[in-house]
CSV table of C-alpha atoms and ligand atoms in Angstrom, one decimal:
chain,number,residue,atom,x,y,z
M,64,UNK,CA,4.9,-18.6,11.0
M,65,UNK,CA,7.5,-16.4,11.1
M,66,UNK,CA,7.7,-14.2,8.2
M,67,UNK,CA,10.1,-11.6,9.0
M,68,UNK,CA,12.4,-14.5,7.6
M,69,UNK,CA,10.8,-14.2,4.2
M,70,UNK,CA,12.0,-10.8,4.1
M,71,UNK,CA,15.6,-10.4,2.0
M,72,UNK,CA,17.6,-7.8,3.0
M,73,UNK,CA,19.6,-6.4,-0.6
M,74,UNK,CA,22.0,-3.4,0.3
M,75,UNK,CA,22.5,-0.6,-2.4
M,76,UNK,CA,19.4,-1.7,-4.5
M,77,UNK,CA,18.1,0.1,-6.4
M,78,UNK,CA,21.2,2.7,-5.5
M,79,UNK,CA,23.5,3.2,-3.3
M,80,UNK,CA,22.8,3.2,0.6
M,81,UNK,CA,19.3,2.1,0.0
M,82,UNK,CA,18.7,-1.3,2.0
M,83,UNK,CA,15.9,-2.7,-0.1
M,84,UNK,CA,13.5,-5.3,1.9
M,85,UNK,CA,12.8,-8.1,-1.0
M,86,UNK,CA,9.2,-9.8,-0.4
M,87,UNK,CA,10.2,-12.3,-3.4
M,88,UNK,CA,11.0,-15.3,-0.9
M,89,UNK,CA,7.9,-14.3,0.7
M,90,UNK,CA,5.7,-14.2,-2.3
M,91,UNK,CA,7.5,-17.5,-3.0
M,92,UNK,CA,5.8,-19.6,0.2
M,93,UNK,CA,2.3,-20.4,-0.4
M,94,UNK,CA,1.2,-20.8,3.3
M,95,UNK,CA,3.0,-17.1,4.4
M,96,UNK,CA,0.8,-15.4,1.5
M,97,UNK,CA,-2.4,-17.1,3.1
M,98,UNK,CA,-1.5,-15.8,6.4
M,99,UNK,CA,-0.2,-12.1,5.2
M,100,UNK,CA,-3.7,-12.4,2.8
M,101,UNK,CA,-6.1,-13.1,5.6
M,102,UNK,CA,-4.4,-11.1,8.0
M,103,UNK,CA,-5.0,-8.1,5.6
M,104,UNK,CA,-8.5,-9.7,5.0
M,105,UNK,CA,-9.2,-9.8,9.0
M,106,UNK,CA,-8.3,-5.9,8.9
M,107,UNK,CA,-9.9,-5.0,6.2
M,108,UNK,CA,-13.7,-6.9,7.6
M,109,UNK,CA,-12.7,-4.7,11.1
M,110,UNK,CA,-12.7,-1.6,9.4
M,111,UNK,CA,-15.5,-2.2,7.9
M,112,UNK,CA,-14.0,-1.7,4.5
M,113,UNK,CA,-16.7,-1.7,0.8
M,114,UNK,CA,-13.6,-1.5,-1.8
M,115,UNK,CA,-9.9,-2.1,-1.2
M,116,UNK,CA,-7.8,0.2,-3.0
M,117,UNK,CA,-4.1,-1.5,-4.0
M,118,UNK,CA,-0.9,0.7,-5.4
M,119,UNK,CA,1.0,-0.2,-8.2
M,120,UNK,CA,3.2,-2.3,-8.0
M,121,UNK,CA,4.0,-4.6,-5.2
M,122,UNK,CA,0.3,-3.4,-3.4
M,123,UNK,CA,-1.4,-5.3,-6.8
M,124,UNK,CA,-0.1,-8.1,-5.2
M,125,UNK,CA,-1.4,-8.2,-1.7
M,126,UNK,CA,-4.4,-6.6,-2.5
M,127,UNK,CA,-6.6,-8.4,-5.3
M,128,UNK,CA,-6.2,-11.5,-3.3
M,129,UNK,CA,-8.1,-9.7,-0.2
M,130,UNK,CA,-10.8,-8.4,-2.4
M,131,UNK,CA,-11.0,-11.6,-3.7
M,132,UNK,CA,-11.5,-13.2,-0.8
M,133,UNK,CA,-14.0,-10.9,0.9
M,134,UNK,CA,-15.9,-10.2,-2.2
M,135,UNK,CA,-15.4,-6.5,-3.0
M,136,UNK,CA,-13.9,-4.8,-5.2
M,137,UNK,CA,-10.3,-4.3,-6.4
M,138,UNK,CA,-9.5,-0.2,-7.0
M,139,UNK,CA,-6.3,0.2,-9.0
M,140,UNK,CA,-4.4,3.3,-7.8
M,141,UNK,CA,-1.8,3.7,-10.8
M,142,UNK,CA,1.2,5.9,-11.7
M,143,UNK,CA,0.2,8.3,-14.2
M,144,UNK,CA,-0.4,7.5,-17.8
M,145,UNK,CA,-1.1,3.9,-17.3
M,146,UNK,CA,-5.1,3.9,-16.6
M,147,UNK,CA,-7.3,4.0,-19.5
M,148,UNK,CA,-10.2,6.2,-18.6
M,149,UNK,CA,-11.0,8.9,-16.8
M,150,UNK,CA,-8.5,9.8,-13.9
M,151,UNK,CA,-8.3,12.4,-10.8
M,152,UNK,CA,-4.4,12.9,-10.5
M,153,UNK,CA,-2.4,13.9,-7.5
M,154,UNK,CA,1.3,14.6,-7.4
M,155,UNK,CA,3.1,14.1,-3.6
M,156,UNK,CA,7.2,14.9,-3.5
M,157,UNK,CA,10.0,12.4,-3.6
M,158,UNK,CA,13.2,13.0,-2.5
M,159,UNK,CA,14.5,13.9,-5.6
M,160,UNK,CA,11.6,15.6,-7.9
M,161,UNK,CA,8.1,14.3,-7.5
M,162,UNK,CA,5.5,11.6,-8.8
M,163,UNK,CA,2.1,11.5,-9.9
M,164,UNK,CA,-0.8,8.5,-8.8
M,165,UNK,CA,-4.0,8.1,-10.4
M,166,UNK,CA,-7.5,6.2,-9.9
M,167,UNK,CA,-10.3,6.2,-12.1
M,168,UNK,CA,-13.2,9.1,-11.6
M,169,UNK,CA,-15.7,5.9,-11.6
M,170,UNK,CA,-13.8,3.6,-9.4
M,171,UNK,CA,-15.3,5.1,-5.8
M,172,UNK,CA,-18.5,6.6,-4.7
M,173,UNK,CA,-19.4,9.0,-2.2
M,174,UNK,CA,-19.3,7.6,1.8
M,175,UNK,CA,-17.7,4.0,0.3
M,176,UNK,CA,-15.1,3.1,2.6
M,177,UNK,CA,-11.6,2.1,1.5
M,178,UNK,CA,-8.9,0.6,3.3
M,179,UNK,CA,-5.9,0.9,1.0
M,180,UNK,CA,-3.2,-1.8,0.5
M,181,UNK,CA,0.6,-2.1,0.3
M,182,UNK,CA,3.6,-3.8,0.7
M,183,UNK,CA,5.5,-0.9,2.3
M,184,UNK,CA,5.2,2.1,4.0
M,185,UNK,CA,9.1,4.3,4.0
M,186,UNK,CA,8.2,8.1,3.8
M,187,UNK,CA,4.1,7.7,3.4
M,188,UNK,CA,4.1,9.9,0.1
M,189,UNK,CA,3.0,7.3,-2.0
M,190,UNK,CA,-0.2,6.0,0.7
M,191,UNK,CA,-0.7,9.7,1.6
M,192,UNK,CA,-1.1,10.5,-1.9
M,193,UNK,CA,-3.6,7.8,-2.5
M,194,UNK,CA,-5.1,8.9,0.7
M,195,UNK,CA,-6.2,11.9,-0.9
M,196,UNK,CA,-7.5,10.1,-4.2
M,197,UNK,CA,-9.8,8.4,-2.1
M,198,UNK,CA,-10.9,11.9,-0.8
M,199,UNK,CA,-10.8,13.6,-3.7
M,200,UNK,CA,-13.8,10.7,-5.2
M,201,UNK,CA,-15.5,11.8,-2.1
M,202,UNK,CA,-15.0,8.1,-0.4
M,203,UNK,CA,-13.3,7.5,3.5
M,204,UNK,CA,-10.0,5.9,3.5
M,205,UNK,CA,-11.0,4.1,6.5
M,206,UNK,CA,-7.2,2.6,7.0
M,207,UNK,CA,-4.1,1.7,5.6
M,208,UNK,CA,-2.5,-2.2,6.0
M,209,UNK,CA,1.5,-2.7,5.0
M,210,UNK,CA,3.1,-6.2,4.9
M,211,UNK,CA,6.2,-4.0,6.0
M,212,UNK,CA,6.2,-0.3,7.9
M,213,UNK,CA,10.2,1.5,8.3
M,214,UNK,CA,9.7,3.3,11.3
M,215,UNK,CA,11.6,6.4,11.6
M,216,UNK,CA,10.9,7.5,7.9
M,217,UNK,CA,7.5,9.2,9.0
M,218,UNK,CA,5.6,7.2,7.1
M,219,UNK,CA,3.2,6.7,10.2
M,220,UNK,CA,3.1,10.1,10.6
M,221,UNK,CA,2.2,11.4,7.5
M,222,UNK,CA,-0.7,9.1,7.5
M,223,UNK,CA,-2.5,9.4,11.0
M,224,UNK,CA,-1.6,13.4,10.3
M,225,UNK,CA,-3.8,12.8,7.3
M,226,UNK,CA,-6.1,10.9,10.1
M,227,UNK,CA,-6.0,7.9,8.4
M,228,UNK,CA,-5.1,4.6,11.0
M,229,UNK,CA,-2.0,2.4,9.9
M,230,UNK,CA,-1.4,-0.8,10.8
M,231,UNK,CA,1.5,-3.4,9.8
M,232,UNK,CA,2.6,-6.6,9.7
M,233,UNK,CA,6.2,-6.4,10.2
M,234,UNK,CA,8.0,-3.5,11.6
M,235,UNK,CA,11.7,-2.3,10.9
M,236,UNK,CA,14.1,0.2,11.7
M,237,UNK,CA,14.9,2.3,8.1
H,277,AMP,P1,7.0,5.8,0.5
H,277,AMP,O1,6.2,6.5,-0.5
H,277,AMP,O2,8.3,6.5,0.8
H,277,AMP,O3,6.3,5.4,1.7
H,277,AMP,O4,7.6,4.5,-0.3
H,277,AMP,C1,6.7,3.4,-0.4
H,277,AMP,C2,6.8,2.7,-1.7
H,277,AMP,O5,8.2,2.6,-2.1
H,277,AMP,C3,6.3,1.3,-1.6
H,277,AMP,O6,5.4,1.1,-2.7
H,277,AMP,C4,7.5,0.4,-1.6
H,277,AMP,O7,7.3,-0.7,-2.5
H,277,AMP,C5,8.7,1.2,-2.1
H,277,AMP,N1,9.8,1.2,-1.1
H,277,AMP,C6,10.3,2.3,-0.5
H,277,AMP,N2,11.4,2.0,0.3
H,277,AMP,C7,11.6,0.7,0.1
H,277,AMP,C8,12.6,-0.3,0.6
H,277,AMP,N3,13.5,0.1,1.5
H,277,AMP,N4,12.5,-1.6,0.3
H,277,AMP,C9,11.5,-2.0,-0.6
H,277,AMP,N5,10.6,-1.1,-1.1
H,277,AMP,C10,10.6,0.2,-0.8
């Protein structure tokens, strides 16, 4: 299947010169989430993963359904404010001003391995900053799975410098 095809292209969303890649029609076609689903699942049994860690919002998507699947657990990385318990907190810089992610202080154990889940990777600042969650609860991001990775936004970088492994689905030029 090709599912490149399922990805809209919107120019100027949400502001100008931003090309936004819409996964709506791909969310929309049953039998492309099963095969975006398992291939995240595949990835996530090589790398020998114990919890999978999704980011709000588009990763609570994707990520729930390969938990699901394989039977472990779903780890909520949220921005800040919205978790109800006890949180460890990192802040990671945007191109304007800077934003804050959260998991729970219960929601990983030491050595438990993680492989972390979104739709996108663009600059990495939101995976890298959930990298070091992970690390902070003592746990080994063991690798990161994207429907969609931008090259040329350093997005890659930023994680393998962080030695975490990245892997993708679909690949586009920013
Ligand atoms: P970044 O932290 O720069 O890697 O940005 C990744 C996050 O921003 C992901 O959660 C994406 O959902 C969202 N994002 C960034 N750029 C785009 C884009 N061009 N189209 C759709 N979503 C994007």
């Amino acid at each position: 299947m090709n599912l490149s095809q399922l990805i809209r292209d919107v120019e100027d969303y949400p502001k100008p010169g931003i090309l936004f890649r819409d996964i709506t029609p791909l969310l929309a076609n049953g039998e492309a989430m099963r095969e975006v689903t398992r291939a995240f699942a595949d990835y996530a049994v090589a790398m020998k993963a114990e919890a999978i860690a999704g980011i709000e919002a588009r990763g609570f998507i994707f990520a729930p359904a390969v938990a699901a699947q394989l039977g472990l657990p779903f780890i909520p990385v949220r921005k800040e404010g919205k978790l109800p318990y006890e949180c460890v907190t990192h802040s990671y810089d945007l191109e304007y001003g800077s934003d804050t992610l959260q998991i729970h202080t219960d929601a990983l154990h030491e050595g438990q391995r993680v492989v972390i889940v979104d739709d996108l990777i663009a600059t990495g600042g939101t995976a890298g900053a959930t990298v070091e969650l992970v690390r902070k609860l003592k746990a080994i991001p063991a690798g990161a799975i994207f429907l969609i990775e931008l090259d040329g936004l350093g997005g890659r970088d930023e994680l393998e410098g962080r030695g975490v492994r990245v892997d993708a689905l679909l690949r586009y030029e920013e």
